[in-house]
C-alpha positions as a printed NumPy array, in Angstrom:
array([[ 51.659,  -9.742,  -6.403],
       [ 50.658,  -6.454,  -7.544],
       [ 50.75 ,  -7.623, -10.79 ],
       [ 48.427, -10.235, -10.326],
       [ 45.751,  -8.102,  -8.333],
       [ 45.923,  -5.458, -10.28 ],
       [ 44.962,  -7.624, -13.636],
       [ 42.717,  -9.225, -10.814],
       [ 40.803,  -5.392, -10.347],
       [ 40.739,  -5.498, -13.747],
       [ 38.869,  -8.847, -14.492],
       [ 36.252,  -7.65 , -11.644],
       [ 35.816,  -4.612, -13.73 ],
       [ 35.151,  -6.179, -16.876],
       [ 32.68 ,  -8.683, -15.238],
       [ 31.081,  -5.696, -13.682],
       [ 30.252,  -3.816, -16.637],
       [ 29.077,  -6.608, -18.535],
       [ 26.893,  -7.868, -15.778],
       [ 25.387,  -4.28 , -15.421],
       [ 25.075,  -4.04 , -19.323],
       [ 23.36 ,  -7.634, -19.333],
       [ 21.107,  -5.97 , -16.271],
       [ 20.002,  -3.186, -18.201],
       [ 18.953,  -4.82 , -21.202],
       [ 17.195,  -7.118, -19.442],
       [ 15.04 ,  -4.426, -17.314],
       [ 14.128,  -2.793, -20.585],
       [ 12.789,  -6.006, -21.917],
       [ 10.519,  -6.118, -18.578],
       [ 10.217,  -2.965, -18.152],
       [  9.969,  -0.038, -20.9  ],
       [ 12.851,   2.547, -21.164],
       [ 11.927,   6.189, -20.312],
       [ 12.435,   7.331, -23.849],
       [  9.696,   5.126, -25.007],
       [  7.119,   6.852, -23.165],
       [  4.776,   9.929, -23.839],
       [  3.115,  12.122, -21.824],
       [ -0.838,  11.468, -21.646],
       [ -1.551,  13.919, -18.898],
       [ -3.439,  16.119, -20.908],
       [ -6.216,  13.53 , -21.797],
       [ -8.94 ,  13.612, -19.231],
       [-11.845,  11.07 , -18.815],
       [-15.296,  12.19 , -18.916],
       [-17.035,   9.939, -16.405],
       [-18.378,  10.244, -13.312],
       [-17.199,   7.719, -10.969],
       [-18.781,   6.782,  -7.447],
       [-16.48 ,   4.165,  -5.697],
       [-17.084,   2.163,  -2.269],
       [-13.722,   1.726,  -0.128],
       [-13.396,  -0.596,   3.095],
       [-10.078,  -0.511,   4.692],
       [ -8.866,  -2.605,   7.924],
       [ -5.356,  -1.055,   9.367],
       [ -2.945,  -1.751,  11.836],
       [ -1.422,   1.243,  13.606],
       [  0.559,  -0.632,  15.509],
       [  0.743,  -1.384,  19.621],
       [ -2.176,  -3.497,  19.192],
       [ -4.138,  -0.686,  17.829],
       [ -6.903,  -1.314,  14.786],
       [ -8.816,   1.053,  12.53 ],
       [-11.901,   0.098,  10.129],
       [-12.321,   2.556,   7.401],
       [-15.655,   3.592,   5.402],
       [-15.017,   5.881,   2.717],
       [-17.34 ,   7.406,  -0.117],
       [-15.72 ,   8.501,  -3.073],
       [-16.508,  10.771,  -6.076],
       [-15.308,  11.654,  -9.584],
       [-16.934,  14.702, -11.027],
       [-15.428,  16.481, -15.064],
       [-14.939,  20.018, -14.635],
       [-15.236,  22.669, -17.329],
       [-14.34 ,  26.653, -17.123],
       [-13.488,  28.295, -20.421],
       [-10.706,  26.167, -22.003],
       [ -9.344,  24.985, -19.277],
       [-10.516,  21.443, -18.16 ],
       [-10.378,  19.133, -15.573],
       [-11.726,  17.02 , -12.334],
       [-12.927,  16.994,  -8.949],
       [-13.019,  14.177,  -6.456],
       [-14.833,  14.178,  -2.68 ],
       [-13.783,  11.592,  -0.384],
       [-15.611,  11.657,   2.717],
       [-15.554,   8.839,   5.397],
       [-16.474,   7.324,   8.643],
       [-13.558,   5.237,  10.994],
       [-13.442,   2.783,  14.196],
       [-10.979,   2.725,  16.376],
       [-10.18 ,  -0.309,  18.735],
       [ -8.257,  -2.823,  20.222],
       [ -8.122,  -6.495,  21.203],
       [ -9.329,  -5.411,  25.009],
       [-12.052,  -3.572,  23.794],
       [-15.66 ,  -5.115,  22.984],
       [-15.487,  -5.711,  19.48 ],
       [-18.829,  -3.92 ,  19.212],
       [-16.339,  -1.022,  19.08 ],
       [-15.027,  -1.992,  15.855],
       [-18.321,  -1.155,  14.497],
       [-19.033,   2.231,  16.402],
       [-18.231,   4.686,  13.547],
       [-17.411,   8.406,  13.624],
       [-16.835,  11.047,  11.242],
       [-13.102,  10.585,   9.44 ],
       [-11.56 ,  13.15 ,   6.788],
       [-13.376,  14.395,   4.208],
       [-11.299,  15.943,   1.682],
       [-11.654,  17.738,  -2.096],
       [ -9.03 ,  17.804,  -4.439],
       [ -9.534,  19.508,  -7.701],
       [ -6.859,  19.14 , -10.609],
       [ -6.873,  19.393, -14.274],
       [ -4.517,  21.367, -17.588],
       [ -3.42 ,  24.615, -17.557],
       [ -2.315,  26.328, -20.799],
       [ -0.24 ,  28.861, -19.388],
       [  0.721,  27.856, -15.729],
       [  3.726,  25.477, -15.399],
       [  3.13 ,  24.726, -19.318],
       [  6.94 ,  23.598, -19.454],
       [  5.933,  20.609, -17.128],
       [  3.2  ,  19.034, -19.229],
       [  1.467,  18.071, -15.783],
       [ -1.973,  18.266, -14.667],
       [ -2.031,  21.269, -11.458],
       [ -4.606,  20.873,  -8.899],
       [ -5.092,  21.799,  -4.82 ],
       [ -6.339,  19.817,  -2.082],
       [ -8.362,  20.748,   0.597],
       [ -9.197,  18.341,   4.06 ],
       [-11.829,  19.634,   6.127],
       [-11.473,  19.487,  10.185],
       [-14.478,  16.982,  10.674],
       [-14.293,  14.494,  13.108],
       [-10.86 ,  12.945,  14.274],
       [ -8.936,  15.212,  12.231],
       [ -8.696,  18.447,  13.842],
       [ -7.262,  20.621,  11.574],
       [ -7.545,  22.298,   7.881],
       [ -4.845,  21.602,   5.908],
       [ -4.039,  22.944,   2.059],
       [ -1.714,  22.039,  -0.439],
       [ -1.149,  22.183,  -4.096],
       [ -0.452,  18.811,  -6.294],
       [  1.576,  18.095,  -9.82 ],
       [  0.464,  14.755, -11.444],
       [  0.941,  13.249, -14.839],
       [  0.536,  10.185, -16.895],
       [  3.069,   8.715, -19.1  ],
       [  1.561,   5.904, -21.5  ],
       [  4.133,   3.446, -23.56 ],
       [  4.957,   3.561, -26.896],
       [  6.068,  -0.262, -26.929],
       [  4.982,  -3.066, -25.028],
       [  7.103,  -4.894, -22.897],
       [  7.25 ,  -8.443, -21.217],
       [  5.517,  -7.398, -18.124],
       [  2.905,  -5.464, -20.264],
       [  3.438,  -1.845, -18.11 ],
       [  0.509,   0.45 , -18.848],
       [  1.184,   3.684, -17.71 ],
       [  3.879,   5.742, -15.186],
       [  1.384,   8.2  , -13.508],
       [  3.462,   9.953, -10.907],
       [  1.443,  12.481,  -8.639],
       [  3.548,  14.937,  -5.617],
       [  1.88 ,  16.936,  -3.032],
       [  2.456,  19.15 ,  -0.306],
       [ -0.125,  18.994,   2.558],
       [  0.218,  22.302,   5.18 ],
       [ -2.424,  21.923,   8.054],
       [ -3.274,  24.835,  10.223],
       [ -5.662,  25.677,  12.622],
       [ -9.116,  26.815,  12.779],
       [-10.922,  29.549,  14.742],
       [-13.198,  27.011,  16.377],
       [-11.541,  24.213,  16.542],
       [ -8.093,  25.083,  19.222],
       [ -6.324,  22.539,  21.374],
       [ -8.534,  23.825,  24.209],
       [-11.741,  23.135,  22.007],
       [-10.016,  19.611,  20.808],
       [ -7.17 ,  18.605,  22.757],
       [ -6.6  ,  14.909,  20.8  ],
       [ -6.015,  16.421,  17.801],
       [ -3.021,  15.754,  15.854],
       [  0.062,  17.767,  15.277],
       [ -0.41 ,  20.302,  12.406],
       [  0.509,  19.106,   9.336],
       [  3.317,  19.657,   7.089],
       [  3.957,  16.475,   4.794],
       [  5.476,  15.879,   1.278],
       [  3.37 ,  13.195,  -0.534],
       [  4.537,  10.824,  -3.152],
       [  2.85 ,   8.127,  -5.708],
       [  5.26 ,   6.666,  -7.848],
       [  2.268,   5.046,  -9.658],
       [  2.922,   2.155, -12.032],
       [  0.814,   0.227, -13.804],
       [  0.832,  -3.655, -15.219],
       [ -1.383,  -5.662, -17.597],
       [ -2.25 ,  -9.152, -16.233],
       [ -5.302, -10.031, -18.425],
       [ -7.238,  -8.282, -20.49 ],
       [ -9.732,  -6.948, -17.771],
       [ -7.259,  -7.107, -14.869],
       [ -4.776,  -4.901, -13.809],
       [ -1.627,  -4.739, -10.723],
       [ -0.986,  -1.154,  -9.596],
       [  1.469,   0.02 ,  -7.397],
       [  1.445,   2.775,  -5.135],
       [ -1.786,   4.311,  -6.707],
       [ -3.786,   4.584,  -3.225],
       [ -0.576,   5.009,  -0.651],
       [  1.985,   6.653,  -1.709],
       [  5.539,   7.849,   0.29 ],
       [  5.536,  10.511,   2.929],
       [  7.821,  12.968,   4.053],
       [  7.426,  15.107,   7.586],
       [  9.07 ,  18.244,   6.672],
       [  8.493,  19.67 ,  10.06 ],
       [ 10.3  ,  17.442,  12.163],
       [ 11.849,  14.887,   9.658],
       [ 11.187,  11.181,   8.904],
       [ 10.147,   8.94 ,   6.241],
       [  6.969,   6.759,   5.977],
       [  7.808,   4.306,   2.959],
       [  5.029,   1.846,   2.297],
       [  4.64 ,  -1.469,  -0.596],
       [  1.365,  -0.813,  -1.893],
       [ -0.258,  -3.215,  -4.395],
       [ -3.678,  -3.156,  -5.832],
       [ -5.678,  -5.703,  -8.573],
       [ -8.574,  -4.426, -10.22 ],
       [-10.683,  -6.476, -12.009],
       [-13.182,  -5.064, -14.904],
       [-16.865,  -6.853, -14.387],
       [-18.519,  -4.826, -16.967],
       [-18.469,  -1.462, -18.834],
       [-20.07 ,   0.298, -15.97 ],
       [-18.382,  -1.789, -12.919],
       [-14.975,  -2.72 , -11.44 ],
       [-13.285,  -4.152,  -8.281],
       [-10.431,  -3.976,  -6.576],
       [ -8.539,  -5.393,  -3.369],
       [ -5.233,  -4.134,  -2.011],
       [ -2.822,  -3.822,   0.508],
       [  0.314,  -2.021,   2.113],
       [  2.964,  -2.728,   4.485],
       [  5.191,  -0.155,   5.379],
       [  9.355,  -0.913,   5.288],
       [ 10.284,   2.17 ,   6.711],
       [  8.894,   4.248,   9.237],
       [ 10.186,   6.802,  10.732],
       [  7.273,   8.77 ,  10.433],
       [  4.304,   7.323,  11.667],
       [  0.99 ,   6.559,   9.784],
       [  0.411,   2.698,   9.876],
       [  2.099,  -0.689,   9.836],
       [ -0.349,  -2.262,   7.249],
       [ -3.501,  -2.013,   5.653],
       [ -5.976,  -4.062,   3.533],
       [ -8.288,  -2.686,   1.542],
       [-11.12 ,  -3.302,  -1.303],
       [-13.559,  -0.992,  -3.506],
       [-16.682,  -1.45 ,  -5.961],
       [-16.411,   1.329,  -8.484],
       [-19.628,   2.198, -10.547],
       [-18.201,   4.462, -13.622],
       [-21.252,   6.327, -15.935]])
């Protein structure tokens, strides 16, 4: 008996390994192995880009959001060191299924936020990444400043592959909110705990035609609450289409699949982007 399970254990084994070889050569013919790609972080675009963003989200408990935002990419030049900057300012509804849904069109001020990031000679040179720093501004349902510093990069392929990947463009940042002078619990007493969050975007990219494109985690990423714990882990999916030079579109949408830190339970979402 011990004979037989033994050579039995060993069987498994073999069928294991070969099934996990057959597994990996079959993800690098989808896929692209990591050794086959090189860092492109260092090559910045020139253009300015003003984008249009809608979003509809569910927070959950039968509680809706609409979303307005304005978006802008800016180069940035100082000595040799180059870069961007983006503003993203916005207006949001808030409302619910007893609520008129004249509500759902009653705007107020949402975040507005600057990020800045671009390549550093000297700083961090071992990482080949692109440093920046964000900055969101207390305006309107927000309550709070909040800081943190980012890491991106972008790794193009040196081969193509069956699913036609077109870059890995990973991007972490910490976010640390704190409070203003004039803005207190006692001066705002619905604002929301101060912030302290680890952000994520594993950012892949595929090829579906020439002018089309799926994405994958570009706008949401993964969020950690180092303050009290939990994890908000979304599946976000985007297609872009290309209608001219100047012009492209986009829909999207995320669902989260684990949430033990709360930001939404899904969201749709579309933008017209005007690049010159």
């Amino acid at each position: 008996m011990h004979l037989k399970l033994t050579r039995a254990l060993r069987i498994a084994s073999i069928g294991m390994a070969f099934f996990l070889l057959t597994s990996v050569a079959c993800a690098e013919a989808l896929l692209v192995p990591l050794s086959k790609f090189d860092n492109d972080s260092q090559q910045l675009s020139d253009s300015r880009v003003l984008e249009f963003w809608g979003y509809h989200n569910y927070q959950g408990n039968d509680n809706y959001q609409n979303v307005l935002k304005l978006r802008y990419y800016n180069p940035l030049e100082a000595g040799d060191w180059r870069g961007r900057i983006r503003l993203d300012t916005s207006y949001v509804a808030n409302f619910n299924s007893i609520t008129s849904a004249n509500n759902s069109g009653q705007y107020s001020s949402g975040n507005t936020m600057l990020t800045v990031w671009g390549q550093d000679r000297v700083f961090l040179k071992s990482l080949g990444a692109l440093v920046g720093a964000r900055v969101t501004f207390p305006f309107g349902n927000n309550g709070q400043w909040a800081v943190g510093p980012q890491l991106g990069w972008s790794f193009l392929p040196e081969v193509d592959s069956k699913l036609h990947v077109t870059d890995f463009s990973p991007l972490i940042r910490y976010m640390y909110g704190f409070d203003s002078k004039n803005n207190s619990l006692s001066v705002n007493p619905n604002q929301p705990a101060l912030q302290r969050s680890l952000q994520m975007f594993p950012t892949i990219g595929f090829q579906i035609t020439l002018d089309t494109m799926l994405r994958f985690w570009d706008e949401n990423g993964v969020v950690y609450n180092s303050a009290g714990g939990g994890w908000f882990v979304p599946i976000d999916a985007m297609l872009t289409h290309r209608l001219s030079k100047h012009w492209v579109v986009a829909i999207g949408a995320s669902k989260q699949v684990v949430q033990t830190y709360k930001q939404y339970d899904w969201s749709s979402y579309g933008k017209v982007s005007f690049n010159f």
